[in-house]
PDB file of C-alpha atoms in Angstrom:
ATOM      1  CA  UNK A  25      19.019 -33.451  44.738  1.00 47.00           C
ATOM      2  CA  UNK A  26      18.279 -30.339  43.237  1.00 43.00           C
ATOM      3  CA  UNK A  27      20.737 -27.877  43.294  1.00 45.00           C
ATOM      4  CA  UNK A  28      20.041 -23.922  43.410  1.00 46.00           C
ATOM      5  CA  UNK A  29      22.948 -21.602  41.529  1.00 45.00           C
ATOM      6  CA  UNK A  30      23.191 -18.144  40.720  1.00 42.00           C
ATOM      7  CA  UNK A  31      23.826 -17.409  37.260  1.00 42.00           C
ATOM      8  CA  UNK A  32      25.666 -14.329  36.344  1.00 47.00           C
ATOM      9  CA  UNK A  33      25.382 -12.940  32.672  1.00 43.00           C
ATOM     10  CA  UNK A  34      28.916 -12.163  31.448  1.00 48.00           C
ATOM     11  CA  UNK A  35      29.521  -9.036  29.266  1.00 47.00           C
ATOM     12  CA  UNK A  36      30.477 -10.503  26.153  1.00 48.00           C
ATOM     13  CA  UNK A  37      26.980 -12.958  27.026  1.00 50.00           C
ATOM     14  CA  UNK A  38      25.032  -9.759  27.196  1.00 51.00           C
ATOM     15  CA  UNK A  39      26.416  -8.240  23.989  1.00 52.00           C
ATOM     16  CA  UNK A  40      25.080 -11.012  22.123  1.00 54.00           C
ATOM     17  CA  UNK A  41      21.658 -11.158  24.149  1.00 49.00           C
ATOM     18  CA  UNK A  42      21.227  -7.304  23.227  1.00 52.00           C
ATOM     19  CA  UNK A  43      22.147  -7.833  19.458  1.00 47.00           C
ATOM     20  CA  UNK A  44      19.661 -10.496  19.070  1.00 45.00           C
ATOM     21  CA  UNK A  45      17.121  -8.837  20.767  1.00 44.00           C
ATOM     22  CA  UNK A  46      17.818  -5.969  17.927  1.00 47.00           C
ATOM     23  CA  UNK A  47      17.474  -8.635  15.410  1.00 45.00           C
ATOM     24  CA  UNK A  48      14.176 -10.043  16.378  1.00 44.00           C
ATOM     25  CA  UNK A  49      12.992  -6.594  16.855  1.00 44.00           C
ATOM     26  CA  UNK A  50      14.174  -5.998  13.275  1.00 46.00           C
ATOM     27  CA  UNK A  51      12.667  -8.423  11.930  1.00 40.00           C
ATOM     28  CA  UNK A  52       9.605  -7.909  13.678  1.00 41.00           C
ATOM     29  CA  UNK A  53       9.253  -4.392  12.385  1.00 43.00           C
ATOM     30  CA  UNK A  54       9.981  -5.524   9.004  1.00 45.00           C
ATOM     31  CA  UNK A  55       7.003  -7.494   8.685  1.00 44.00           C
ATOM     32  CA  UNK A  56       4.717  -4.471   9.801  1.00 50.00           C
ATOM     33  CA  UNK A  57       5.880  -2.340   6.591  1.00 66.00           C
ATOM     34  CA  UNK A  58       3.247  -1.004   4.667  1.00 80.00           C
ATOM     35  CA  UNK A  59       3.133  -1.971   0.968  1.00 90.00           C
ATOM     36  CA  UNK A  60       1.545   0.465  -2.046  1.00 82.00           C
ATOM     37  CA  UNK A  61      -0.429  -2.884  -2.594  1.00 85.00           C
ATOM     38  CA  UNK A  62      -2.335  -1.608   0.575  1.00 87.00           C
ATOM     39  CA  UNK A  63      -3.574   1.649  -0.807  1.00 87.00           C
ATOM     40  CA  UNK A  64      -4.895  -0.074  -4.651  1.00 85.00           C
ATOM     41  CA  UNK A  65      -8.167   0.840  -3.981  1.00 81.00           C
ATOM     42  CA  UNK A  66      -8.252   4.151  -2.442  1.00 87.00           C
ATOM     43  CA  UNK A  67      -9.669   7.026  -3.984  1.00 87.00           C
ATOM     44  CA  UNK A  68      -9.101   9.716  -5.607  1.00 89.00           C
ATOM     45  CA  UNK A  69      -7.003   7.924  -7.951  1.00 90.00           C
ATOM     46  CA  UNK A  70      -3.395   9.815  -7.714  1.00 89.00           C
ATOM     47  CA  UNK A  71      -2.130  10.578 -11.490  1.00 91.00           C
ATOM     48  CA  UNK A  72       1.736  12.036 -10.598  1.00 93.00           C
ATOM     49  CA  UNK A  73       1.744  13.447 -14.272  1.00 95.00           C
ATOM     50  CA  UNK A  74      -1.201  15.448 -14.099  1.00 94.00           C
ATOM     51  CA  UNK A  75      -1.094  16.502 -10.524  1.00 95.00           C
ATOM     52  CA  UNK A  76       2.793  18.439 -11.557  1.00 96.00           C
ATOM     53  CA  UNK A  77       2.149  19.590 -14.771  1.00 97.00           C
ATOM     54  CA  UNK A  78       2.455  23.153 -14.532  1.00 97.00           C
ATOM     55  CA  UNK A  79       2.924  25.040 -11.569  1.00 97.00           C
ATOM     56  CA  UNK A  80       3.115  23.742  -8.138  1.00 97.00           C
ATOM     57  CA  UNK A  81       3.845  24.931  -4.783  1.00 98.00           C
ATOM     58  CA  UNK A  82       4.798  23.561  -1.559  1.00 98.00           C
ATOM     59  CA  UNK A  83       6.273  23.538   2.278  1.00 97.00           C
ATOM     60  CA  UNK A  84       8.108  21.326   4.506  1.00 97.00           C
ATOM     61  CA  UNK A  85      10.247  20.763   7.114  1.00 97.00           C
ATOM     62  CA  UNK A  86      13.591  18.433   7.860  1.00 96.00           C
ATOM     63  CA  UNK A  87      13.299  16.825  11.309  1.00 97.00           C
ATOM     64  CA  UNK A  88      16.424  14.805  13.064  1.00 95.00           C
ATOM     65  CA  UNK A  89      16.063  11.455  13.939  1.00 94.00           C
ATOM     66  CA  UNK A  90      15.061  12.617  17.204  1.00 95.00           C
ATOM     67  CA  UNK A  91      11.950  14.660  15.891  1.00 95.00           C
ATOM     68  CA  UNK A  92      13.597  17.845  16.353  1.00 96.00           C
ATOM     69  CA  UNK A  93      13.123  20.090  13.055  1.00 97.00           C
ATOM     70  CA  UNK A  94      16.165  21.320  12.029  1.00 96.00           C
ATOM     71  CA  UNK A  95      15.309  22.888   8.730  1.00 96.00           C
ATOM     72  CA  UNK A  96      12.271  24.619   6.958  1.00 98.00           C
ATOM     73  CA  UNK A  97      11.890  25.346   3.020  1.00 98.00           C
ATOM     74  CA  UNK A  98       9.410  26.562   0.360  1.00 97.00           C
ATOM     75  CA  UNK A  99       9.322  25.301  -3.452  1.00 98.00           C
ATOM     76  CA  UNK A 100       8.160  26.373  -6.787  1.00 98.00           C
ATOM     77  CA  UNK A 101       7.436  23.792  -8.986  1.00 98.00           C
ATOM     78  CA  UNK A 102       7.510  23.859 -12.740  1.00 98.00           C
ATOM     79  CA  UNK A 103       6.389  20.670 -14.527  1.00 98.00           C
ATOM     80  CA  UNK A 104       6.555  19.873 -18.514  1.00 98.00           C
ATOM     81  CA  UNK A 105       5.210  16.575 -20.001  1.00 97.00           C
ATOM     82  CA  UNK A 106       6.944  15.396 -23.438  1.00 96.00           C
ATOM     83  CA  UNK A 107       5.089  11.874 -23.841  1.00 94.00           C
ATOM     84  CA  UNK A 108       5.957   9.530 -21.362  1.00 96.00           C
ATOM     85  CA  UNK A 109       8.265  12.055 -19.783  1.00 97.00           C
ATOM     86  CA  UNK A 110       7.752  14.705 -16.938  1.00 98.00           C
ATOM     87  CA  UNK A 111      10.385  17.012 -16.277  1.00 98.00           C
ATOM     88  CA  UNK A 112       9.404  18.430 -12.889  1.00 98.00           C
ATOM     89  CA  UNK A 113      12.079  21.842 -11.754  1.00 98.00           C
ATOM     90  CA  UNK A 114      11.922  22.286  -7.950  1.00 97.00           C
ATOM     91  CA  UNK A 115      13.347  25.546  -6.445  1.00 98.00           C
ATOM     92  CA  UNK A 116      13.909  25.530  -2.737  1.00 97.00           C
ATOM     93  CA  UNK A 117      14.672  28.211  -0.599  1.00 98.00           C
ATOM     94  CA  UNK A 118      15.676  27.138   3.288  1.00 97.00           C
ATOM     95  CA  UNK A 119      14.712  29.168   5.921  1.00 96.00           C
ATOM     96  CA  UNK A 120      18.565  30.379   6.016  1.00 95.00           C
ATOM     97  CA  UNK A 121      18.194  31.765   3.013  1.00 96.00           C
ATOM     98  CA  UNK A 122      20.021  28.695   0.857  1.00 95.00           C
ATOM     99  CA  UNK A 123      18.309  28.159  -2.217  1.00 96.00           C
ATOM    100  CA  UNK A 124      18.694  24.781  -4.313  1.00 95.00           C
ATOM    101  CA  UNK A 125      17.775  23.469  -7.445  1.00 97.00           C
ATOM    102  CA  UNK A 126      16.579  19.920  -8.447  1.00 97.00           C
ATOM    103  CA  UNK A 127      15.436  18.792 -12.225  1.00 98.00           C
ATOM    104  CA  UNK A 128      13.701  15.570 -11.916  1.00 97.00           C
ATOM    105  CA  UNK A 129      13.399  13.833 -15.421  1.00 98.00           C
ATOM    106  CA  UNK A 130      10.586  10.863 -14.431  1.00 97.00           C
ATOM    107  CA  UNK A 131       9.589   8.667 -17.124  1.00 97.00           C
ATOM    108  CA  UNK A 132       6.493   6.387 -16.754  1.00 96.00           C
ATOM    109  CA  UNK A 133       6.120   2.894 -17.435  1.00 95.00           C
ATOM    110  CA  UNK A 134       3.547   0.367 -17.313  1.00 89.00           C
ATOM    111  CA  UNK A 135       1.538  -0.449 -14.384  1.00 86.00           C
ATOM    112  CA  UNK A 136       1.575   2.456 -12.457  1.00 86.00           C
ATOM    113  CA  UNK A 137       5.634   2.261 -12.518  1.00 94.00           C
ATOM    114  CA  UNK A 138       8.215   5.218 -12.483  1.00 96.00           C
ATOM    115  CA  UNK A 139      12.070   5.967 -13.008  1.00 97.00           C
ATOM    116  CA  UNK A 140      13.140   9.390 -12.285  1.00 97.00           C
ATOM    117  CA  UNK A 141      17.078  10.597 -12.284  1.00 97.00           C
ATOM    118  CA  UNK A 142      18.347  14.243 -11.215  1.00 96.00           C
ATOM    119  CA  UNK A 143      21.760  14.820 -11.097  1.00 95.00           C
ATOM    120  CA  UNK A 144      22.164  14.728  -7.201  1.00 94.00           C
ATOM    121  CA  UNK A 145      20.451  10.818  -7.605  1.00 95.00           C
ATOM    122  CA  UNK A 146      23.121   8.280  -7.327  1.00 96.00           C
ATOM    123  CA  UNK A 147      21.325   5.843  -9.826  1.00 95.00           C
ATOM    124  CA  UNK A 148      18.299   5.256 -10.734  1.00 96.00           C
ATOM    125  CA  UNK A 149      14.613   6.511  -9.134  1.00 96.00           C
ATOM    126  CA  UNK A 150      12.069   3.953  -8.880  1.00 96.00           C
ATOM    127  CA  UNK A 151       8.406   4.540  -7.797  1.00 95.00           C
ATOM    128  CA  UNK A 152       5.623   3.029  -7.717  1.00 95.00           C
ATOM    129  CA  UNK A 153       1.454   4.232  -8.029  1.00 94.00           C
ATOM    130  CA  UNK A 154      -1.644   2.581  -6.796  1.00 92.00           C
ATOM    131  CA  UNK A 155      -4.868   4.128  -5.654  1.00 93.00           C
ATOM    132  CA  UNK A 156      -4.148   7.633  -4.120  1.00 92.00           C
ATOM    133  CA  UNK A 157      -0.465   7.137  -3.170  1.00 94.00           C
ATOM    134  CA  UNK A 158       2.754   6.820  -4.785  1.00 95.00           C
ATOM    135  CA  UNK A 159       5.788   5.123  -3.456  1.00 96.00           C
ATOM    136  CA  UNK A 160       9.153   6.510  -4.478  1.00 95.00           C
ATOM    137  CA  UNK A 161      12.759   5.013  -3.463  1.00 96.00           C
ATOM    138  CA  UNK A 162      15.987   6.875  -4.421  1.00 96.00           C
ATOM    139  CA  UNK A 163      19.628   7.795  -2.893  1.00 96.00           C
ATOM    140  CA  UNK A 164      20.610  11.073  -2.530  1.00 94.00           C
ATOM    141  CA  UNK A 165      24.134  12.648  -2.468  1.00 94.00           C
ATOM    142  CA  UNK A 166      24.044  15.199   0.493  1.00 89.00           C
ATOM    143  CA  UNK A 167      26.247  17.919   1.130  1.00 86.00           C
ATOM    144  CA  UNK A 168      26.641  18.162   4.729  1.00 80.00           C
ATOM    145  CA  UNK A 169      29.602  20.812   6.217  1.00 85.00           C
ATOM    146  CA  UNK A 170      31.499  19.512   3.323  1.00 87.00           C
ATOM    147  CA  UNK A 171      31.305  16.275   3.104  1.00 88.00           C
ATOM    148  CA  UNK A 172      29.109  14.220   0.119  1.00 91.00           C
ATOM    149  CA  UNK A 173      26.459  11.252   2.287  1.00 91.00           C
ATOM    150  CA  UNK A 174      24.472   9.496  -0.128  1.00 95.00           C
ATOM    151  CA  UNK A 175      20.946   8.896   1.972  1.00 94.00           C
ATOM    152  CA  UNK A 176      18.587   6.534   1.238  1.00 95.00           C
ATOM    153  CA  UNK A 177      15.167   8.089   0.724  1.00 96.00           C
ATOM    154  CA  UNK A 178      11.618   6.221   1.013  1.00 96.00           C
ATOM    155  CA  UNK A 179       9.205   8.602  -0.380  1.00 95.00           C
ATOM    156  CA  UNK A 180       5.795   8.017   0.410  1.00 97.00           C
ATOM    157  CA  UNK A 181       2.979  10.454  -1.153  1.00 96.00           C
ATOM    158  CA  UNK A 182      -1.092  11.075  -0.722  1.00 95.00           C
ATOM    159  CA  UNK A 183      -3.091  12.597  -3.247  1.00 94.00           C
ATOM    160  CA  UNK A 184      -5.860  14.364  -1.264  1.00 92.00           C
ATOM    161  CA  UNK A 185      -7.969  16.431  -3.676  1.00 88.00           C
ATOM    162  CA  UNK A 186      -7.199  17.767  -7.377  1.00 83.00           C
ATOM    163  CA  UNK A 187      -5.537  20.444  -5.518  1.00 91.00           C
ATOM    164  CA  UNK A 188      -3.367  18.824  -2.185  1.00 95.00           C
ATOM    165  CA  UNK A 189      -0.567  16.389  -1.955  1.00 95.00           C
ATOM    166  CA  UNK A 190       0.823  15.089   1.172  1.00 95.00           C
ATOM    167  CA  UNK A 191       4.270  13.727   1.257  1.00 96.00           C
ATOM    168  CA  UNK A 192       6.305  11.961   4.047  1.00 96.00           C
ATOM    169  CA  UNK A 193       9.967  10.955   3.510  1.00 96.00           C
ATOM    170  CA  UNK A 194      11.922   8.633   5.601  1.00 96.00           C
ATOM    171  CA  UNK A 195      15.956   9.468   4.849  1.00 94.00           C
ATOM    172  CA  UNK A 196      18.157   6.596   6.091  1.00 95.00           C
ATOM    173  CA  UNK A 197      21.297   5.568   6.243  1.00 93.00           C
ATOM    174  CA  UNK A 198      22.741   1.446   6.782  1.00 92.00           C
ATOM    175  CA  UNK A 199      18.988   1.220   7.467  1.00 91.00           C
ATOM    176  CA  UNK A 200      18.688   3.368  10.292  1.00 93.00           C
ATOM    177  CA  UNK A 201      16.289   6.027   9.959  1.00 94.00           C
ATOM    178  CA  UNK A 202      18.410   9.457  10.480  1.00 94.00           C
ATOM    179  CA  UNK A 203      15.372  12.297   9.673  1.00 95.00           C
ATOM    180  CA  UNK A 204      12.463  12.907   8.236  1.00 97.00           C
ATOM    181  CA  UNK A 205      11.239  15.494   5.441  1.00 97.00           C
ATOM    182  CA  UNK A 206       7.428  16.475   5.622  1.00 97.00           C
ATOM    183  CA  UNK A 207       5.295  18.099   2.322  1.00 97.00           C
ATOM    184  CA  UNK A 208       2.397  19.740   1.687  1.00 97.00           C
ATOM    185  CA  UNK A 209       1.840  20.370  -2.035  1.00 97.00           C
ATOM    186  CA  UNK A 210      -0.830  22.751  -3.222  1.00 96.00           C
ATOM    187  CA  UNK A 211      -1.725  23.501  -7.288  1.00 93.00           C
TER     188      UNK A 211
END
């Protein structure tokens, strides 16, 4: 005889329903990532020497991991090649009136492969090039009301036309996405 009984999900059986429900999802999400493999054949073909040499300018804006912008900047760019070597100067000035300094030394290597160090990179730079995008990875030490965060940054960025670069950044921390920096580059 069958018999009909209620079950009752216990708190501590919940906990671990939610945290594997954040797992799947996880792991889900992980396998919809997009790869610089994806953009090999789009055109025009991005060339991250030539498109800084010189004198660049651009905009952005900081967003929360809400969406909510939080900051806005403006940058000269000043970029020198010596060989394999581009040393790229980026002056920023905030919308409160902070300005900051960053001197990117980015060496290439073979197959469309970059290092890059500035002395608020903990480590090493790595990026990577194909078609009309270039994918750049990096921590960052961040000053925030005193305190030093390093922030994981996933740089992604679109050559559009000899003279416009787009450039979305995804700044995370234990994996969790905690804001976002949007580009626009112009020569």
């Amino acid at each position: 005889m069958y018999s009909h009984r209620s079950y009752r999900i216990k708190h501590t059986d919940q906990s671990i329903l939610d945290w594997l429900c954040v797992f799947w999802l996880a792991l889900l999400l992980n396998g919809c990532t997009t790869s610089i493999d994806d953009y090999e054949h789009a055109e025009p073909k991005f060339e991250l020497f030539k498109f800084f040499e010189g004198s660049t300018q651009a905009w952005g804006m900081v967003q929360d991991y809400k969406g909510q912008q939080v900051r806005r900047f403006d940058v000269k760019l000043n970029g020198v090649i010596t060989g394999n070597q581009l040393v790229l100067t980026e002056d920023f000035v905030f919308d409160d009136n902070e300005t900051q300094q960053r001197i990117w030394t980015i060496t290439k290597q073979a197959n469309g492969r970059y290092l890059g160090a500035a002395d608020d990179v903990v480590g090493e730079a790595v990026g990577y090039e194909k078609g009309n995008a270039l994918y750049w990875q990096y921590v960052l030490a961040m000053e925030i009301n005193g305190s030093t965060y390093h922030i994981n940054f996933e740089d992604w960025m679109f050559y559009q036309n000899n003279n416009q670069l787009f450039n979305l950044a995804k700044m995370k921390k234990w994996g969790i996405t905690v804001g976002t920096v949007t580009l626009f580059f112009q020569k």
